[in-house]
Amino acid sequence: MRILIIEDDEQLCETLRLQFEHHGIESDCVHSGIDALYYISQSVYDLMILDRMLPGMDGISLLKIIRENKVRTPVILATAVDSVEERIAGLDNGADDYLVKPYDIGELLARIRALCRRPDTLEVSGTLSFEDLEFSPANLDLSVKGSSSPDGKVHLSRREAVLLEYFLKRPNQTLARQLIYTRVWGPDAEVEDGNLDTYIYYLRRHLRTLKSRVRIQTIHGIGYRLEA
């Protein structure tokens, strides 16, 4: 798991980083909204911890920009102000959870685990793309850019679509099998181990049908990676 900490208190950032490292969690720390936008554009995170009060660009403004740019990464909004109005503002603008400072690291870790247990859901609008692929979550159609041939488009089942969307949001990133199961099927789903391999086979067959440059590579002993 990889977390982006957006917090102007450098001492708190270092404390969180060390605590996360102790629990096997990778993290990056930034101290302003501008730096956060750069990191978000360059990397994929499983979760973000966002301070409400940031220099230059406050947390709510940053959260609005993140969501307007279709970044669906779960966000825990942290603030020293404990009021109903503050909570409503945070949740209405795209926060997934709310934590009042000072908070206990055990509670923070529990909230992180809860958010990361939620399976991914399909976007309701827009198009995802990578290399020569374009995917429309709204109608579950996968196509090759610029192709007018009937063979240039395939229709996916919903499970195929959720799995492919998870890959498309994390291109060139090695994804562990257990993480894929948790995010695509859900943490409590009773899924046979071979189910993932079956759906990987289906997606690879679709990519061959489309004659796409994109491949799903097996990373032995770990999981899979979407790459050109």
PDB file of C-alpha atoms in Angstrom:
ATOM      1  CA  MET A   1       0.000   0.000   0.000  1.00  0.00           C
ATOM      2  CA  ARG A   2       1.194   3.524  -0.785  1.00  0.00           C
ATOM      3  CA  ILE A   3      -0.128   6.674   0.910  1.00  0.00           C
ATOM      4  CA  LEU A   4       0.344  10.365   0.144  1.00  0.00           C
ATOM      5  CA  ILE A   5       0.517  12.535   3.288  1.00  0.00           C
ATOM      6  CA  ILE A   6      -0.417  16.169   2.555  1.00  0.00           C
ATOM      7  CA  GLU A   7       0.462  18.007   5.756  1.00  0.00           C
ATOM      8  CA  ASP A   8       2.375  21.246   6.480  1.00  0.00           C
ATOM      9  CA  ASP A   9       3.473  20.053   9.949  1.00  0.00           C
ATOM     10  CA  GLU A  10       6.798  18.446   9.052  1.00  0.00           C
ATOM     11  CA  GLN A  11       7.178  16.768  12.439  1.00  0.00           C
ATOM     12  CA  LEU A  12       3.755  15.132  12.123  1.00  0.00           C
ATOM     13  CA  CYS A  13       4.643  14.014   8.595  1.00  0.00           C
ATOM     14  CA  GLU A  14       7.792  12.305   9.831  1.00  0.00           C
ATOM     15  CA  THR A  15       5.910  10.648  12.693  1.00  0.00           C
ATOM     16  CA  LEU A  16       3.289   9.280  10.298  1.00  0.00           C
ATOM     17  CA  ARG A  17       5.942   8.136   7.829  1.00  0.00           C
ATOM     18  CA  LEU A  18       7.775   6.145  10.521  1.00  0.00           C
ATOM     19  CA  GLN A  19       4.532   4.639  11.836  1.00  0.00           C
ATOM     20  CA  PHE A  20       3.473   3.605   8.340  1.00  0.00           C
ATOM     21  CA  GLU A  21       6.902   2.131   7.630  1.00  0.00           C
ATOM     22  CA  HIS A  22       6.582   0.071  10.824  1.00  0.00           C
ATOM     23  CA  HIS A  23       3.288  -1.348   9.488  1.00  0.00           C
ATOM     24  CA  GLY A  24       4.668  -2.083   6.004  1.00  0.00           C
ATOM     25  CA  ILE A  25       3.067   0.944   4.329  1.00  0.00           C
ATOM     26  CA  GLU A  26       4.979   3.118   1.860  1.00  0.00           C
ATOM     27  CA  SER A  27       4.340   6.862   2.029  1.00  0.00           C
ATOM     28  CA  ASP A  28       5.316  10.194   0.471  1.00  0.00           C
ATOM     29  CA  CYS A  29       5.054  13.508   2.337  1.00  0.00           C
ATOM     30  CA  VAL A  30       4.299  16.926   0.836  1.00  0.00           C
ATOM     31  CA  HIS A  31       3.674  20.209   2.637  1.00  0.00           C
ATOM     32  CA  SER A  32       1.569  22.241   0.179  1.00  0.00           C
ATOM     33  CA  GLY A  33      -1.306  21.833  -2.248  1.00  0.00           C
ATOM     34  CA  ILE A  34       0.861  22.664  -5.271  1.00  0.00           C
ATOM     35  CA  ASP A  35       3.357  19.926  -4.374  1.00  0.00           C
ATOM     36  CA  ALA A  36       0.476  17.515  -3.769  1.00  0.00           C
ATOM     37  CA  LEU A  37      -0.927  18.097  -7.265  1.00  0.00           C
ATOM     38  CA  TYR A  38       2.482  17.340  -8.768  1.00  0.00           C
ATOM     39  CA  TYR A  39       2.870  14.093  -6.807  1.00  0.00           C
ATOM     40  CA  ILE A  40      -0.681  13.000  -7.682  1.00  0.00           C
ATOM     41  CA  SER A  41       0.023  13.594 -11.382  1.00  0.00           C
ATOM     42  CA  GLN A  42       3.199  11.511 -11.248  1.00  0.00           C
ATOM     43  CA  SER A  43       2.226   8.547  -9.043  1.00  0.00           C
ATOM     44  CA  VAL A  44      -0.695   6.335  -8.064  1.00  0.00           C
ATOM     45  CA  TYR A  45      -1.666   6.193  -4.407  1.00  0.00           C
ATOM     46  CA  ASP A  46      -4.016   3.865  -2.568  1.00  0.00           C
ATOM     47  CA  LEU A  47      -5.051   6.594  -0.133  1.00  0.00           C
ATOM     48  CA  MET A  48      -4.354  10.237   0.766  1.00  0.00           C
ATOM     49  CA  ILE A  49      -4.323  11.952   4.163  1.00  0.00           C
ATOM     50  CA  LEU A  50      -5.144  15.625   3.599  1.00  0.00           C
ATOM     51  CA  ASP A  51      -4.701  18.443   6.120  1.00  0.00           C
ATOM     52  CA  ARG A  52      -7.601  20.921   6.094  1.00  0.00           C
ATOM     53  CA  MET A  53      -5.350  23.966   6.650  1.00  0.00           C
ATOM     54  CA  LEU A  54      -2.512  24.201   4.128  1.00  0.00           C
ATOM     55  CA  PRO A  55      -0.392  27.204   3.090  1.00  0.00           C
ATOM     56  CA  GLY A  56      -1.445  28.851  -0.165  1.00  0.00           C
ATOM     57  CA  MET A  57      -4.177  26.381  -1.098  1.00  0.00           C
ATOM     58  CA  ASP A  58      -6.417  25.047   1.668  1.00  0.00           C
ATOM     59  CA  GLY A  59      -7.369  21.381   1.851  1.00  0.00           C
ATOM     60  CA  ILE A  60     -10.942  21.835   0.619  1.00  0.00           C
ATOM     61  CA  SER A  61      -9.779  23.718  -2.494  1.00  0.00           C
ATOM     62  CA  LEU A  62      -7.216  21.015  -3.204  1.00  0.00           C
ATOM     63  CA  LEU A  63      -9.844  18.326  -2.692  1.00  0.00           C
ATOM     64  CA  LYS A  64     -12.145  20.025  -5.223  1.00  0.00           C
ATOM     65  CA  ILE A  65      -9.372  20.073  -7.834  1.00  0.00           C
ATOM     66  CA  ILE A  66      -8.516  16.427  -7.187  1.00  0.00           C
ATOM     67  CA  ARG A  67     -12.122  15.322  -7.676  1.00  0.00           C
ATOM     68  CA  GLU A  68     -12.697  17.579 -10.690  1.00  0.00           C
ATOM     69  CA  ASN A  69      -9.751  15.814 -12.323  1.00  0.00           C
ATOM     70  CA  LYS A  70     -11.457  12.424 -11.776  1.00  0.00           C
ATOM     71  CA  VAL A  71      -8.973  11.233  -9.159  1.00  0.00           C
ATOM     72  CA  ARG A  72     -11.004   8.770  -7.081  1.00  0.00           C
ATOM     73  CA  THR A  73      -8.301   7.847  -4.564  1.00  0.00           C
ATOM     74  CA  PRO A  74      -9.817   7.666  -1.046  1.00  0.00           C
ATOM     75  CA  VAL A  75      -9.095  10.787   1.025  1.00  0.00           C
ATOM     76  CA  ILE A  76      -9.078  11.149   4.812  1.00  0.00           C
ATOM     77  CA  LEU A  77      -9.462  14.834   5.682  1.00  0.00           C
ATOM     78  CA  ALA A  78      -7.654  15.789   8.916  1.00  0.00           C
ATOM     79  CA  THR A  79      -8.453  19.032  10.750  1.00  0.00           C
ATOM     80  CA  ALA A  80      -8.111  20.661  14.133  1.00  0.00           C
ATOM     81  CA  VAL A  81     -11.599  22.143  13.807  1.00  0.00           C
ATOM     82  CA  ASP A  82     -14.274  19.782  15.133  1.00  0.00           C
ATOM     83  CA  SER A  83     -17.591  21.166  13.919  1.00  0.00           C
ATOM     84  CA  VAL A  84     -20.538  19.785  12.004  1.00  0.00           C
ATOM     85  CA  GLU A  85     -20.103  22.470   9.335  1.00  0.00           C
ATOM     86  CA  GLU A  86     -16.471  21.486   8.769  1.00  0.00           C
ATOM     87  CA  ARG A  87     -17.372  17.813   8.428  1.00  0.00           C
ATOM     88  CA  ILE A  88     -20.178  18.562   5.990  1.00  0.00           C
ATOM     89  CA  ALA A  89     -17.891  20.771   3.875  1.00  0.00           C
ATOM     90  CA  GLY A  90     -15.234  18.068   3.709  1.00  0.00           C
ATOM     91  CA  LEU A  91     -17.573  15.211   2.875  1.00  0.00           C
ATOM     92  CA  ASP A  92     -19.598  17.244   0.360  1.00  0.00           C
ATOM     93  CA  ASN A  93     -16.415  18.145  -1.520  1.00  0.00           C
ATOM     94  CA  GLY A  94     -15.183  14.591  -1.923  1.00  0.00           C
ATOM     95  CA  ALA A  95     -13.574  13.419   1.319  1.00  0.00           C
ATOM     96  CA  ASP A  96     -14.212   9.763   2.166  1.00  0.00           C
ATOM     97  CA  ASP A  97     -13.570  10.112   5.904  1.00  0.00           C
ATOM     98  CA  TYR A  98     -12.895  12.777   8.499  1.00  0.00           C
ATOM     99  CA  LEU A  99     -10.450  12.771  11.422  1.00  0.00           C
ATOM    100  CA  VAL A 100     -10.029  15.433  14.105  1.00  0.00           C
ATOM    101  CA  LYS A 101      -6.539  16.388  15.285  1.00  0.00           C
ATOM    102  CA  PRO A 102      -4.852  15.285  17.433  1.00  0.00           C
ATOM    103  CA  TYR A 103      -5.743  11.738  16.443  1.00  0.00           C
ATOM    104  CA  ASP A 104      -4.564   8.347  17.635  1.00  0.00           C
ATOM    105  CA  ILE A 105      -2.395   6.443  15.147  1.00  0.00           C
ATOM    106  CA  GLY A 106      -4.327   3.256  15.901  1.00  0.00           C
ATOM    107  CA  GLU A 107      -7.596   4.901  14.877  1.00  0.00           C
ATOM    108  CA  LEU A 108      -5.973   6.322  11.738  1.00  0.00           C
ATOM    109  CA  LEU A 109      -4.706   2.873  10.741  1.00  0.00           C
ATOM    110  CA  ALA A 110      -8.146   1.368  11.362  1.00  0.00           C
ATOM    111  CA  ARG A 111      -9.780   3.988   9.126  1.00  0.00           C
ATOM    112  CA  ILE A 112      -7.169   3.342   6.429  1.00  0.00           C
ATOM    113  CA  ARG A 113      -7.895  -0.384   6.545  1.00  0.00           C
ATOM    114  CA  ALA A 114     -11.645   0.273   6.337  1.00  0.00           C
ATOM    115  CA  LEU A 115     -11.352   2.542   3.309  1.00  0.00           C
ATOM    116  CA  CYS A 116      -8.984   0.210   1.466  1.00  0.00           C
ATOM    117  CA  ARG A 117     -11.356  -2.713   1.985  1.00  0.00           C
ATOM    118  CA  ARG A 118     -13.937  -1.072  -0.257  1.00  0.00           C
ATOM    119  CA  PRO A 119     -13.962  -2.687  -3.708  1.00  0.00           C
ATOM    120  CA  ASP A 120     -13.504  -0.407  -6.697  1.00  0.00           C
ATOM    121  CA  THR A 121     -16.597   0.736  -8.577  1.00  0.00           C
ATOM    122  CA  LEU A 122     -16.865   1.816 -12.172  1.00  0.00           C
ATOM    123  CA  GLU A 123     -16.770   5.478 -13.129  1.00  0.00           C
ATOM    124  CA  VAL A 124     -20.141   6.719 -14.349  1.00  0.00           C
ATOM    125  CA  SER A 125     -18.757   8.973 -17.056  1.00  0.00           C
ATOM    126  CA  GLY A 126     -15.655   9.828 -19.027  1.00  0.00           C
ATOM    127  CA  THR A 127     -13.114   7.631 -20.801  1.00  0.00           C
ATOM    128  CA  LEU A 128      -9.991   5.914 -19.546  1.00  0.00           C
ATOM    129  CA  SER A 129      -7.061   5.482 -21.911  1.00  0.00           C
ATOM    130  CA  PHE A 130      -3.576   3.982 -21.993  1.00  0.00           C
ATOM    131  CA  GLU A 131      -1.341   3.758 -25.060  1.00  0.00           C
ATOM    132  CA  ASP A 132      -3.709   2.748 -27.913  1.00  0.00           C
ATOM    133  CA  LEU A 133      -6.583   1.641 -25.660  1.00  0.00           C
ATOM    134  CA  GLU A 134      -9.752   3.551 -24.816  1.00  0.00           C
ATOM    135  CA  PHE A 135     -12.305   2.270 -22.321  1.00  0.00           C
ATOM    136  CA  SER A 136     -15.774   3.669 -21.682  1.00  0.00           C
ATOM    137  CA  PRO A 137     -17.032   2.629 -18.203  1.00  0.00           C
ATOM    138  CA  ALA A 138     -20.509   3.929 -19.035  1.00  0.00           C
ATOM    139  CA  ASN A 139     -21.176   1.319 -21.756  1.00  0.00           C
ATOM    140  CA  LEU A 140     -18.362  -1.169 -20.942  1.00  0.00           C
ATOM    141  CA  ASP A 141     -16.814  -0.841 -24.421  1.00  0.00           C
ATOM    142  CA  LEU A 142     -13.085  -1.294 -24.958  1.00  0.00           C
ATOM    143  CA  SER A 143     -11.612  -0.048 -28.239  1.00  0.00           C
ATOM    144  CA  VAL A 144      -8.395   0.799 -30.049  1.00  0.00           C
ATOM    145  CA  LYS A 145      -7.936   4.488 -30.815  1.00  0.00           C
ATOM    146  CA  GLY A 146      -8.743   5.493 -34.370  1.00  0.00           C
ATOM    147  CA  SER A 147     -10.154   2.127 -35.409  1.00  0.00           C
ATOM    148  CA  SER A 148     -13.372   2.055 -37.471  1.00  0.00           C
ATOM    149  CA  SER A 149     -13.324  -1.727 -37.876  1.00  0.00           C
ATOM    150  CA  PRO A 150     -15.929  -3.919 -36.130  1.00  0.00           C
ATOM    151  CA  ASP A 151     -12.948  -5.769 -34.670  1.00  0.00           C
ATOM    152  CA  GLY A 152     -11.725  -2.515 -33.142  1.00  0.00           C
ATOM    153  CA  LYS A 153     -14.216  -2.643 -30.277  1.00  0.00           C
ATOM    154  CA  VAL A 154     -15.242  -5.287 -27.721  1.00  0.00           C
ATOM    155  CA  HIS A 155     -17.932  -5.257 -25.054  1.00  0.00           C
ATOM    156  CA  LEU A 156     -16.830  -6.359 -21.577  1.00  0.00           C
ATOM    157  CA  SER A 157     -18.729  -8.064 -18.812  1.00  0.00           C
ATOM    158  CA  ARG A 158     -19.037  -5.976 -15.662  1.00  0.00           C
ATOM    159  CA  ARG A 159     -16.399  -8.017 -13.800  1.00  0.00           C
ATOM    160  CA  GLU A 160     -13.993  -7.703 -16.729  1.00  0.00           C
ATOM    161  CA  ALA A 161     -14.689  -3.973 -16.789  1.00  0.00           C
ATOM    162  CA  VAL A 162     -13.984  -3.424 -13.082  1.00  0.00           C
ATOM    163  CA  LEU A 163     -10.748  -5.422 -13.341  1.00  0.00           C
ATOM    164  CA  LEU A 164      -9.609  -3.586 -16.464  1.00  0.00           C
ATOM    165  CA  GLU A 165     -10.444  -0.203 -14.949  1.00  0.00           C
ATOM    166  CA  TYR A 166      -8.308  -1.074 -11.926  1.00  0.00           C
ATOM    167  CA  PHE A 167      -5.377  -1.804 -14.254  1.00  0.00           C
ATOM    168  CA  LEU A 168      -5.952   1.290 -16.408  1.00  0.00           C
ATOM    169  CA  LYS A 169      -5.807   3.536 -13.363  1.00  0.00           C
ATOM    170  CA  ARG A 170      -2.448   1.996 -12.442  1.00  0.00           C
ATOM    171  CA  PRO A 171      -0.518   1.405 -15.700  1.00  0.00           C
ATOM    172  CA  ASN A 172       3.058   0.125 -15.432  1.00  0.00           C
ATOM    173  CA  GLN A 173       2.484  -0.676 -11.758  1.00  0.00           C
ATOM    174  CA  THR A 174       2.873  -4.214 -10.420  1.00  0.00           C
ATOM    175  CA  LEU A 175      -0.342  -5.177  -8.604  1.00  0.00           C
ATOM    176  CA  ALA A 176      -0.297  -7.975  -6.058  1.00  0.00           C
ATOM    177  CA  ARG A 177      -2.886 -10.736  -6.471  1.00  0.00           C
ATOM    178  CA  GLN A 178      -4.381 -10.248  -3.014  1.00  0.00           C
ATOM    179  CA  LEU A 179      -4.713  -6.504  -3.553  1.00  0.00           C
ATOM    180  CA  ILE A 180      -6.550  -7.118  -6.840  1.00  0.00           C
ATOM    181  CA  TYR A 181      -8.939  -9.546  -5.131  1.00  0.00           C
ATOM    182  CA  THR A 182      -9.646  -7.027  -2.361  1.00  0.00           C
ATOM    183  CA  ARG A 183     -10.205  -4.038  -4.641  1.00  0.00           C
ATOM    184  CA  VAL A 184     -12.101  -5.819  -7.462  1.00  0.00           C
ATOM    185  CA  TRP A 185     -14.073  -8.561  -5.672  1.00  0.00           C
ATOM    186  CA  GLY A 186     -14.198  -7.068  -2.173  1.00  0.00           C
ATOM    187  CA  PRO A 187     -12.481  -8.187   1.049  1.00  0.00           C
ATOM    188  CA  ASP A 188     -15.250 -10.510   2.203  1.00  0.00           C
ATOM    189  CA  ALA A 189     -16.033 -12.163  -1.128  1.00  0.00           C
ATOM    190  CA  GLU A 190     -15.505 -15.911  -1.304  1.00  0.00           C
ATOM    191  CA  VAL A 191     -13.476 -16.191  -4.494  1.00  0.00           C
ATOM    192  CA  GLU A 192     -11.523 -19.208  -5.698  1.00  0.00           C
ATOM    193  CA  ASP A 193      -7.887 -18.381  -6.431  1.00  0.00           C
ATOM    194  CA  GLY A 194      -8.241 -19.355 -10.091  1.00  0.00           C
ATOM    195  CA  ASN A 195     -10.956 -16.769 -10.730  1.00  0.00           C
ATOM    196  CA  LEU A 196      -8.444 -13.978 -11.176  1.00  0.00           C
ATOM    197  CA  ASP A 197      -6.433 -16.028 -13.677  1.00  0.00           C
ATOM    198  CA  THR A 198      -9.629 -16.729 -15.616  1.00  0.00           C
ATOM    199  CA  TYR A 199     -10.508 -13.047 -15.933  1.00  0.00           C
ATOM    200  CA  ILE A 200      -6.922 -12.164 -16.816  1.00  0.00           C
ATOM    201  CA  TYR A 201      -7.215 -14.709 -19.635  1.00  0.00           C
ATOM    202  CA  TYR A 202     -10.446 -13.062 -20.832  1.00  0.00           C
ATOM    203  CA  LEU A 203      -8.859  -9.600 -20.871  1.00  0.00           C
ATOM    204  CA  ARG A 204      -5.771 -10.877 -22.701  1.00  0.00           C
ATOM    205  CA  ARG A 205      -8.016 -12.455 -25.308  1.00  0.00           C
ATOM    206  CA  HIS A 206      -9.808  -9.127 -25.804  1.00  0.00           C
ATOM    207  CA  LEU A 207      -6.477  -7.330 -26.208  1.00  0.00           C
ATOM    208  CA  ARG A 208      -5.407  -9.848 -28.852  1.00  0.00           C
ATOM    209  CA  THR A 209      -8.728  -9.408 -30.665  1.00  0.00           C
ATOM    210  CA  LEU A 210      -8.180  -5.645 -30.739  1.00  0.00           C
ATOM    211  CA  LYS A 211      -4.550  -6.096 -31.850  1.00  0.00           C
ATOM    212  CA  SER A 212      -3.573  -3.669 -29.102  1.00  0.00           C
ATOM    213  CA  ARG A 213       0.008  -2.874 -28.139  1.00  0.00           C
ATOM    214  CA  VAL A 214      -1.000  -3.224 -24.488  1.00  0.00           C
ATOM    215  CA  ARG A 215      -0.301  -6.437 -22.585  1.00  0.00           C
ATOM    216  CA  ILE A 216      -1.021  -7.792 -19.104  1.00  0.00           C
ATOM    217  CA  GLN A 217       2.263  -9.216 -17.892  1.00  0.00           C
ATOM    218  CA  THR A 218       2.526 -11.890 -15.216  1.00  0.00           C
ATOM    219  CA  ILE A 219       4.958 -10.937 -12.450  1.00  0.00           C
ATOM    220  CA  HIS A 220       5.747 -14.377 -11.028  1.00  0.00           C
ATOM    221  CA  GLY A 221       5.164 -14.726  -7.321  1.00  0.00           C
ATOM    222  CA  ILE A 222       3.547 -11.287  -7.064  1.00  0.00           C
ATOM    223  CA  GLY A 223       0.734 -10.528  -9.506  1.00  0.00           C
ATOM    224  CA  TYR A 224       0.223  -8.661 -12.782  1.00  0.00           C
ATOM    225  CA  ARG A 225       1.160  -5.430 -14.573  1.00  0.00           C
ATOM    226  CA  LEU A 226      -0.484  -3.562 -17.459  1.00  0.00           C
ATOM    227  CA  GLU A 227       2.146  -2.301 -19.893  1.00  0.00           C
ATOM    228  CA  ALA A 228       2.816  -1.600 -23.548  1.00  0.00           C
TER     229      ALA A 228
END
